[in-house]
Amino acid sequence: MTIDSAPENELEADLAGTTTGREWWRTAVIYQVYPRSFADGNGDGMGDLVGITRRLPALRELGVDAVWFSPFFTSPQNDAGYDVADYCDIDPLFGTLDDFDRMIAEAHDLGLRVIVDLVPNHSSTAHRWFQEALAAPAGSPERARYMFRDGKGADGSLPPNNWQSVFGGSAWTRITEPDGTPGQWYLHLFDASQPDFDWNNPWVREQFRGVLRFWLDRGVDGFRVDVAHGMIKAEGLPDYTPPEGSGSMGGAGGVDDIGLEPEISVEEDEPTPPYWAQEGVHDIFRDWHEVLAAYDGDRVLCAEAWVDPLSKLADWVRPDEMHQAFNFAYLETPWSAPALRRVITDSLDAFTGVGAPSTWVLSNHDVIRHASRLAMQNHVQGHGLGPKSTNKPDPALGLRRARAATTLMLALPGSAYVYQGEELGLPEVVDLPDEARQDPTWFRTNGERYGRDGCRVPIPWEADAPAYGFNDTGASWLPQPAEWATFARDAQIGVPGSTLELYRLLLEQRRELDLGSGSLQWLEGYGEDVIAFRNGAITVLANVGDVPVELPGGGDVLLASEPLDGSTLPADTTAWLRS
Ligand code: NOJ
């Protein structure tokens, strides 16, 4: 090695051994497919792999680089597939392994990378590993796969500690032993049908190495890792009471309710809950990093980790751990210029500091769609919206802000995530009838929280077809709103100014101008409510306030989230100008 190419500091030395700095995932736009609701090939009302495969060309046309699929594995579907009963097979609802092989081949032919969901914090109670644990005695190796504990009190009838499930109610359920007597308790941070693994057990680690290899051998380009902040629990499982207002996706190290203050809620001195963000998770990620590194190509691990603050989340993506982490601090930032400037700066600082790309995300299958959320005064993550909600958003304002927010997001350097349907401008569905709801949150809180069904409704493809082209029978596992014809893909394609055409233009220009690998320089002088920066060849101006502002003289507008009125940038509008 010559002196010139020698790493200048420790970070570069680390990077040299693990990443090249040119991997596709550093700049990729990754589209989330929620298989239940994307496209239904067999007409039973539930999306499936055959349906997805047919519709993949639309994603190529949209201009994304990769697709992340929420779970399609064997599952009783108590948590829409995040309760896995076999990690190495496809649920018959969605198809077969052959269907998967055809789908990934088609995606790769179209130039789309494929990321699958790994759910390692918990399995389903229907998994053979858990069923064997139930049949085996307390203290057995089978029980040691999960978090079984004796109850408190003279007869063990009280749960081992006070932890609450993210979906509501106790995080412990008592089993009946094989001989019929009331027995031990098992931990489930989510639904009672989702028992937590004991990740201190080497047996569990070995099984999951096998799961990773199974999918890597089938050609996947990476994994989105569910609950990557929860796999290790604090020694002794101490009691813990979260602060008031904590959101139900379970933030670590801070609160995750949003929208109350025009600031990101970062409570640096909040104690870390004993079930989130424990140091021990990092060994697991280092182990997986090596498993992926043994494969050709650039395979990626992306952490779903609700960890505050960003400086702590950066530990998840150190050079030998995960490659990316979802930037939920960004998603949770209210529509406020100072708050957005701050979270963008903090994100770039935190991730760049460890040699990782920042990611950006506004919507997914767990949160109120941003075309509704950005017009809301306040809400708590995971509680959802329903007919009786008192804080229903104005749809026109929400859509306008969503378009401006996406136009801002797709100008940022790094990698971005897009959730199916946001390219159509879909709002949250607010009026789902109670009997249609399926989210365990709804059941575990006796209807007190609506949960996440409102962002999971099957998406519209064709304005005049049954189920808007989701399938050809009209069946739909969640009812689609009557007014969704106007959002259908075929009603927007080729229509100047439609949300779909805006997304296509943004993605095309982002790629052409290589904004993903650019860098951001803040610009001053546009006023408190305007976010202004330069990235490579463009200047980006986002007017987050409610007063129009003058565009800089000579500004050559490349694109804008709304039609511009002469040389002014209207309220809730973002424009890209040629610098
Ligand atoms: C996060 C997933 O995104 C969510 O949908 C799921 O309910 C929980 N993890 C539990 O797996």
CSV table of N, CA, C and O in Angstrom, one decimal, residues 336-429:
chain,number,residue,atom,x,y,z
A,336,SER,N,-42.4,21.8,9.7
A,336,SER,CA,-41.8,23.1,10.3
A,336,SER,C,-40.4,23.2,9.7
A,336,SER,O,-39.6,22.3,9.9
A,337,ALA,N,-40.1,24.4,9.2
A,337,ALA,CA,-38.8,24.6,8.5
A,337,ALA,C,-37.6,24.4,9.5
A,337,ALA,O,-36.7,23.7,9.3
A,338,PRO,N,-37.7,25.1,10.7
A,338,PRO,CA,-36.6,24.9,11.7
A,338,PRO,C,-36.4,23.4,12.1
A,338,PRO,O,-35.3,23.0,12.1
A,339,ALA,N,-37.5,22.7,12.3
A,339,ALA,CA,-37.4,21.3,12.7
A,339,ALA,C,-36.8,20.5,11.6
A,339,ALA,O,-36.0,19.6,11.8
A,340,LEU,N,-37.2,20.8,10.4
A,340,LEU,CA,-36.7,20.0,9.2
A,340,LEU,C,-35.2,20.3,9.0
A,340,LEU,O,-34.4,19.3,8.8
A,341,ARG,N,-34.9,21.6,9.1
A,341,ARG,CA,-33.4,21.9,8.9
A,341,ARG,C,-32.6,21.1,9.9
A,341,ARG,O,-31.6,20.6,9.6
A,342,ARG,N,-33.1,21.1,11.2
A,342,ARG,CA,-32.3,20.5,12.2
A,342,ARG,C,-32.2,19.0,12.0
A,342,ARG,O,-31.1,18.4,12.2
A,343,VAL,N,-33.3,18.3,11.6
A,343,VAL,CA,-33.2,16.9,11.5
A,343,VAL,C,-32.4,16.5,10.3
A,343,VAL,O,-31.7,15.5,10.4
A,344,ILE,N,-32.4,17.3,9.3
A,344,ILE,CA,-31.6,17.0,8.1
A,344,ILE,C,-30.1,17.1,8.5
A,344,ILE,O,-29.3,16.3,8.2
A,345,THR,N,-29.8,18.2,9.2
A,345,THR,CA,-28.4,18.4,9.6
A,345,THR,C,-27.9,17.3,10.5
A,345,THR,O,-26.9,16.7,10.4
A,346,ASP,N,-28.8,17.0,11.5
A,346,ASP,CA,-28.4,15.9,12.5
A,346,ASP,C,-28.3,14.6,11.8
A,346,ASP,O,-27.4,13.8,12.2
A,347,SER,N,-29.1,14.3,10.8
A,347,SER,CA,-29.0,13.0,10.1
A,347,SER,C,-27.7,12.9,9.4
A,347,SER,O,-27.0,11.9,9.5
A,348,LEU,N,-27.4,14.0,8.6
A,348,LEU,CA,-26.2,13.9,7.8
A,348,LEU,C,-25.0,13.8,8.7
A,348,LEU,O,-24.1,13.0,8.4
A,349,ASP,N,-25.0,14.6,9.8
A,349,ASP,CA,-23.8,14.5,10.7
A,349,ASP,C,-23.7,13.1,11.3
A,349,ASP,O,-22.6,12.5,11.3
A,350,ALA,N,-24.8,12.6,11.8
A,350,ALA,CA,-24.8,11.3,12.5
A,350,ALA,C,-24.3,10.2,11.6
A,350,ALA,O,-23.4,9.4,11.9
A,351,PHE,N,-24.9,10.1,10.4
A,351,PHE,CA,-24.6,8.9,9.5
A,351,PHE,C,-23.3,9.1,8.9
A,351,PHE,O,-22.5,8.2,8.8
A,352,THR,N,-23.0,10.3,8.4
A,352,THR,CA,-21.7,10.5,7.8
A,352,THR,C,-20.6,10.2,8.7
A,352,THR,O,-19.5,9.7,8.3
A,353,GLY,N,-20.8,10.5,10.0
A,353,GLY,CA,-19.8,10.3,11.0
A,353,GLY,C,-19.4,8.9,11.1
A,353,GLY,O,-18.3,8.6,11.6
A,354,VAL,N,-20.2,7.9,10.7
A,354,VAL,CA,-19.8,6.5,10.7
A,354,VAL,C,-19.7,5.9,9.3
A,354,VAL,O,-19.6,4.7,9.2
A,355,GLY,N,-19.7,6.8,8.3
A,355,GLY,CA,-19.4,6.3,7.0
A,355,GLY,C,-20.6,5.7,6.3
A,355,GLY,O,-20.5,5.0,5.3
A,356,ALA,N,-21.8,5.9,6.9
A,356,ALA,CA,-23.1,5.3,6.3
A,356,ALA,C,-23.9,6.4,5.6
A,356,ALA,O,-23.7,7.6,5.9
A,357,PRO,N,-24.7,6.0,4.6
A,357,PRO,CA,-25.6,7.0,4.0
A,357,PRO,C,-26.7,7.3,4.9
A,357,PRO,O,-27.1,6.5,5.7
A,358,SER,N,-27.2,8.6,4.9
A,358,SER,CA,-28.5,8.8,5.6
A,358,SER,C,-29.6,8.2,4.8
A,358,SER,O,-29.5,8.1,3.5
A,359,THR,N,-30.6,7.8,5.4
A,359,THR,CA,-31.8,7.4,4.7
A,359,THR,C,-32.9,8.5,5.0
A,359,THR,O,-32.8,9.2,5.9
A,360,TRP,N,-33.9,8.4,4.2
A,360,TRP,CA,-35.1,9.4,4.3
A,360,TRP,C,-36.3,8.6,4.1
A,360,TRP,O,-36.4,7.8,3.2
A,361,VAL,N,-37.3,8.8,4.9
A,361,VAL,CA,-38.6,8.1,4.7
A,361,VAL,C,-39.7,9.0,5.3
A,361,VAL,O,-39.5,9.7,6.3
A,362,LEU,N,-40.9,8.9,4.6
A,362,LEU,CA,-42.0,9.7,5.1
A,362,LEU,C,-43.2,8.8,5.4
A,362,LEU,O,-44.1,9.2,6.2
A,363,SER,N,-43.3,7.6,4.8
A,363,SER,CA,-44.5,6.8,5.0
A,363,SER,C,-44.0,5.3,5.1
A,363,SER,O,-43.0,5.0,4.4
A,364,ASN,N,-44.8,4.5,5.7
A,364,ASN,CA,-44.7,3.0,5.7
A,364,ASN,C,-46.0,2.4,6.2
A,364,ASN,O,-46.9,3.1,6.4
A,365,HIS,N,-46.0,1.1,6.3
A,365,HIS,CA,-47.2,0.4,6.7
A,365,HIS,C,-47.6,0.5,8.2
A,365,HIS,O,-48.5,-0.1,8.6
A,366,ASP,N,-46.8,1.3,8.9
A,366,ASP,CA,-47.0,1.4,10.4
A,366,ASP,C,-47.5,2.8,10.8
A,366,ASP,O,-47.8,3.0,12.0
A,367,VAL,N,-47.4,3.7,9.9
A,367,VAL,CA,-47.7,5.1,10.3
A,367,VAL,C,-48.8,5.7,9.4
A,367,VAL,O,-49.1,5.2,8.3
A,368,ILE,N,-49.4,6.8,9.9
A,368,ILE,CA,-50.4,7.5,9.1
A,368,ILE,C,-49.8,8.0,7.8
A,368,ILE,O,-48.7,8.6,7.9
A,369,ARG,N,-50.4,7.7,6.7
A,369,ARG,CA,-49.7,8.2,5.4
A,369,ARG,C,-49.4,9.7,5.5
A,369,ARG,O,-50.2,10.5,6.0
A,370,HIS,N,-48.3,10.1,4.9
A,370,HIS,CA,-47.9,11.5,5.1
A,370,HIS,C,-48.8,12.4,4.3
A,370,HIS,O,-48.9,13.6,4.7
A,371,ALA,N,-49.6,12.0,3.4
A,371,ALA,CA,-50.6,12.9,2.7
A,371,ALA,C,-51.7,13.2,3.7
A,371,ALA,O,-52.5,14.1,3.4
A,372,SER,N,-51.8,12.6,4.8
A,372,SER,CA,-52.7,12.9,5.8
A,372,SER,C,-52.0,13.5,7.0
A,372,SER,O,-52.4,14.6,7.6
A,373,ARG,N,-50.9,12.8,7.4
A,373,ARG,CA,-50.2,13.2,8.7
A,373,ARG,C,-49.7,14.6,8.7
A,373,ARG,O,-49.7,15.3,9.7
A,374,LEU,N,-49.2,15.1,7.5
A,374,LEU,CA,-48.6,16.4,7.5
A,374,LEU,C,-49.6,17.5,7.7
A,374,LEU,O,-49.2,18.7,7.8
A,375,ALA,N,-50.9,17.2,7.6
A,375,ALA,CA,-51.9,18.2,7.9
A,375,ALA,C,-52.5,18.0,9.3
A,375,ALA,O,-53.6,18.6,9.6
A,376,MET,N,-51.9,17.2,10.1
A,376,MET,CA,-52.5,17.0,11.4
A,376,MET,C,-51.7,17.8,12.5
A,376,MET,O,-50.5,17.9,12.4
A,377,GLN,N,-52.4,18.3,13.5
A,377,GLN,CA,-51.8,19.0,14.5
A,377,GLN,C,-51.1,18.1,15.5
A,377,GLN,O,-50.0,18.5,15.9
A,378,ASN,N,-51.6,17.0,15.8
A,378,ASN,CA,-50.9,16.1,16.7
A,378,ASN,C,-51.5,14.7,16.6
A,378,ASN,O,-52.6,14.5,16.1
A,379,HIS,N,-50.7,13.7,16.9
A,379,HIS,CA,-51.1,12.4,16.9
A,379,HIS,C,-50.0,11.6,17.6
A,379,HIS,O,-48.9,12.0,17.7
A,380,VAL,N,-50.4,10.3,18.0
A,380,VAL,CA,-49.4,9.5,18.6
A,380,VAL,C,-49.2,8.3,17.7
A,380,VAL,O,-50.1,7.7,17.2
A,381,GLN,N,-47.9,8.0,17.4
A,381,GLN,CA,-47.6,7.0,16.4
A,381,GLN,C,-48.2,5.6,16.7
A,381,GLN,O,-48.2,5.2,17.9
A,382,GLY,N,-48.8,5.0,15.7
A,382,GLY,CA,-49.4,3.7,15.9
A,382,GLY,C,-50.9,3.8,16.3
A,382,GLY,O,-51.6,2.7,16.3
A,383,HIS,N,-51.4,4.9,16.8
A,383,HIS,CA,-52.8,5.0,17.2
A,383,HIS,C,-53.7,5.1,16.1
A,383,HIS,O,-54.9,4.7,16.2
A,384,GLY,N,-53.3,5.6,15.0
A,384,GLY,CA,-54.1,5.6,13.7
A,384,GLY,C,-55.2,6.6,13.8
A,384,GLY,O,-55.3,7.5,14.7
A,385,LEU,N,-56.1,6.5,12.8
A,385,LEU,CA,-57.2,7.5,12.6
A,385,LEU,C,-58.4,6.6,12.3
A,385,LEU,O,-58.4,5.6,11.6
A,386,GLY,N,-59.6,7.1,12.8
A,386,GLY,CA,-60.8,6.4,12.5
A,386,GLY,C,-62.0,7.3,12.6
A,386,GLY,O,-61.8,8.5,12.8
A,387,PRO,N,-63.2,6.8,12.3
A,387,PRO,CA,-64.4,7.6,12.2
A,387,PRO,C,-64.6,8.5,13.4
A,387,PRO,O,-65.0,9.7,13.3
A,388,LYS,N,-64.2,8.1,14.6
A,388,LYS,CA,-64.4,8.9,15.8
A,388,LYS,C,-63.2,9.9,16.2
A,388,LYS,O,-63.3,10.6,17.2
A,389,SER,N,-62.2,9.8,15.4
A,389,SER,CA,-61.0,10.7,15.7
A,389,SER,C,-61.4,12.1,15.6
A,389,SER,O,-62.2,12.5,14.7
A,390,THR,N,-60.9,12.9,16.5
A,390,THR,CA,-61.3,14.3,16.5
A,390,THR,C,-60.3,15.2,15.8
A,390,THR,O,-60.5,16.4,15.6
A,391,ASN,N,-59.2,14.6,15.3
A,391,ASN,CA,-58.1,15.4,14.7
A,391,ASN,C,-58.0,15.0,13.2
A,391,ASN,O,-56.9,14.8,12.7
A,392,LYS,N,-59.1,14.9,12.5
A,392,LYS,CA,-59.0,14.4,11.1
A,392,LYS,C,-58.4,15.5,10.2
A,392,LYS,O,-58.8,16.7,10.3
A,393,PRO,N,-57.5,15.1,9.4
A,393,PRO,CA,-56.8,16.1,8.6
A,393,PRO,C,-57.6,16.6,7.4
A,393,PRO,O,-58.4,15.9,6.9
A,394,ASP,N,-57.2,17.8,6.9
A,394,ASP,CA,-57.8,18.4,5.6
A,394,ASP,C,-57.1,17.7,4.5
A,394,ASP,O,-55.8,17.8,4.3
A,395,PRO,N,-57.8,16.9,3.6
A,395,PRO,CA,-57.1,16.1,2.6
A,395,PRO,C,-56.3,17.0,1.6
A,395,PRO,O,-55.3,16.6,1.1
A,396,ALA,N,-56.9,18.2,1.2
A,396,ALA,CA,-56.2,19.0,0.2
A,396,ALA,C,-54.9,19.5,0.7
A,396,ALA,O,-53.8,19.5,0.1
A,397,LEU,N,-54.9,20.0,2.0
A,397,LEU,CA,-53.7,20.5,2.6
A,397,LEU,C,-52.7,19.4,2.8
A,397,LEU,O,-51.5,19.6,2.5
A,398,GLY,N,-53.2,18.2,3.2
A,398,GLY,CA,-52.3,17.1,3.4
A,398,GLY,C,-51.6,16.7,2.1
A,398,GLY,O,-50.4,16.5,2.1
A,399,LEU,N,-52.3,16.6,1.0
A,399,LEU,CA,-51.7,16.2,-0.3
A,399,LEU,C,-50.7,17.3,-0.7
A,399,LEU,O,-49.6,16.9,-1.2
A,400,ARG,N,-51.1,18.5,-0.6
A,400,ARG,CA,-50.2,19.6,-1.0
A,400,ARG,C,-48.8,19.5,-0.2
A,400,ARG,O,-47.8,19.6,-0.8
A,401,ARG,N,-49.0,19.3,1.1
A,401,ARG,CA,-47.8,19.2,1.9
A,401,ARG,C,-47.0,17.9,1.6
A,401,ARG,O,-45.7,17.9,1.6
A,402,ALA,N,-47.7,16.9,1.3
A,402,ALA,CA,-47.0,15.6,1.0
A,402,ALA,C,-46.2,15.7,-0.3
A,402,ALA,O,-45.1,15.3,-0.3
A,403,ARG,N,-46.8,16.4,-1.3
A,403,ARG,CA,-46.0,16.6,-2.5
A,403,ARG,C,-44.8,17.5,-2.3
A,403,ARG,O,-43.7,17.2,-2.8
A,404,ALA,N,-45.0,18.5,-1.5
A,404,ALA,CA,-43.8,19.4,-1.2
A,404,ALA,C,-42.8,18.6,-0.4
A,404,ALA,O,-41.6,18.7,-0.6
A,405,ALA,N,-43.2,17.8,0.6
A,405,ALA,CA,-42.3,17.0,1.4
A,405,ALA,C,-41.5,16.0,0.6
A,405,ALA,O,-40.3,15.8,0.8
A,406,THR,N,-42.2,15.3,-0.3
A,406,THR,CA,-41.5,14.3,-1.1
A,406,THR,C,-40.5,15.0,-2.1
A,406,THR,O,-39.4,14.5,-2.3
A,407,THR,N,-40.9,16.2,-2.6
A,407,THR,CA,-40.0,16.9,-3.5
A,407,THR,C,-38.8,17.4,-2.7
A,407,THR,O,-37.7,17.4,-3.3
A,408,LEU,N,-38.9,17.7,-1.5
A,408,LEU,CA,-37.8,18.0,-0.6
A,408,LEU,C,-37.0,16.7,-0.4
A,408,LEU,O,-35.8,16.7,-0.5
A,409,MET,N,-37.6,15.7,0.0
A,409,MET,CA,-36.9,14.4,0.4
A,409,MET,C,-36.1,13.9,-0.7
A,409,MET,O,-34.9,13.5,-0.5
A,410,LEU,N,-36.6,13.9,-1.9
A,410,LEU,CA,-35.9,13.3,-3.0
A,410,LEU,C,-34.8,14.1,-3.6
A,410,LEU,O,-34.1,13.7,-4.5
A,411,ALA,N,-34.6,15.3,-3.0
A,411,ALA,CA,-33.4,16.1,-3.3
A,411,ALA,C,-32.3,15.9,-2.4
A,411,ALA,O,-31.2,16.5,-2.6
A,412,LEU,N,-32.5,15.1,-1.4
A,412,LEU,CA,-31.5,15.0,-0.3
A,412,LEU,C,-30.5,13.9,-0.7
A,412,LEU,O,-30.8,12.8,-1.3
A,413,PRO,N,-29.2,14.0,-0.3
A,413,PRO,CA,-28.2,13.0,-0.6
A,413,PRO,C,-28.5,11.8,0.3
A,413,PRO,O,-28.9,11.9,1.5
A,414,GLY,N,-28.2,10.6,-0.2
A,414,GLY,CA,-28.4,9.4,0.6
A,414,GLY,C,-29.4,8.5,-0.1
A,414,GLY,O,-29.6,8.6,-1.3
A,415,SER,N,-30.1,7.7,0.7
A,415,SER,CA,-31.0,6.7,0.1
A,415,SER,C,-32.4,7.0,0.7
A,415,SER,O,-32.5,7.4,1.8
A,416,ALA,N,-33.4,6.8,-0.2
A,416,ALA,CA,-34.8,7.1,0.3
A,416,ALA,C,-35.7,6.0,0.1
A,416,ALA,O,-35.6,5.1,-0.8
A,417,TYR,N,-36.7,5.9,1.0
A,417,TYR,CA,-37.8,4.9,0.9
A,417,TYR,C,-39.1,5.5,0.5
A,417,TYR,O,-39.5,6.6,1.0
A,418,VAL,N,-39.8,4.8,-0.3
A,418,VAL,CA,-41.1,5.2,-0.8
A,418,VAL,C,-42.1,4.1,-0.5
A,418,VAL,O,-41.8,3.0,-0.8
A,419,TYR,N,-43.2,4.4,0.1
A,419,TYR,CA,-44.2,3.4,0.5
A,419,TYR,C,-45.3,3.3,-0.6
A,419,TYR,O,-45.8,4.3,-1.0
A,420,GLN,N,-45.6,2.1,-1.0
A,420,GLN,CA,-46.6,1.9,-2.1
A,420,GLN,C,-47.8,2.8,-1.9
A,420,GLN,O,-48.4,2.9,-0.8
A,421,GLY,N,-48.2,3.4,-3.0
A,421,GLY,CA,-49.4,4.3,-2.9
A,421,GLY,C,-49.1,5.7,-2.7
A,421,GLY,O,-49.9,6.6,-3.1
A,422,GLU,N,-47.9,6.1,-2.1
A,422,GLU,CA,-47.7,7.5,-1.9
A,422,GLU,C,-47.4,8.2,-3.2
A,422,GLU,O,-47.7,9.4,-3.4
A,423,GLU,N,-46.9,7.4,-4.2
A,423,GLU,CA,-46.7,8.0,-5.6
A,423,GLU,C,-48.1,8.3,-6.2
A,423,GLU,O,-48.1,9.0,-7.3
A,424,LEU,N,-49.2,7.8,-5.6
A,424,LEU,CA,-50.5,8.2,-6.2
A,424,LEU,C,-51.1,9.3,-5.3
A,424,LEU,O,-52.2,9.7,-5.6
A,425,GLY,N,-50.5,9.7,-4.3
A,425,GLY,CA,-51.0,10.7,-3.4
A,425,GLY,C,-52.1,10.2,-2.4
A,425,GLY,O,-52.9,10.9,-1.9
A,426,LEU,N,-52.0,8.8,-2.2
A,426,LEU,CA,-53.1,8.3,-1.3
A,426,LEU,C,-53.1,8.8,0.1
A,426,LEU,O,-52.0,8.9,0.7
A,427,PRO,N,-54.3,9.2,0.6
A,427,PRO,CA,-54.4,9.6,2.0
A,427,PRO,C,-54.6,8.4,2.9
A,427,PRO,O,-54.8,7.3,2.4
A,428,GLU,N,-54.5,8.6,4.2
A,428,GLU,CA,-54.9,7.5,5.1
A,428,GLU,C,-56.4,7.3,5.0
A,428,GLU,O,-57.2,8.3,4.8
A,429,VAL,N,-56.9,6.0,5.0
A,429,VAL,CA,-58.3,5.8,5.0
A,429,VAL,C,-58.8,5.9,6.4
A,429,VAL,O,-58.5,5.2,7.3
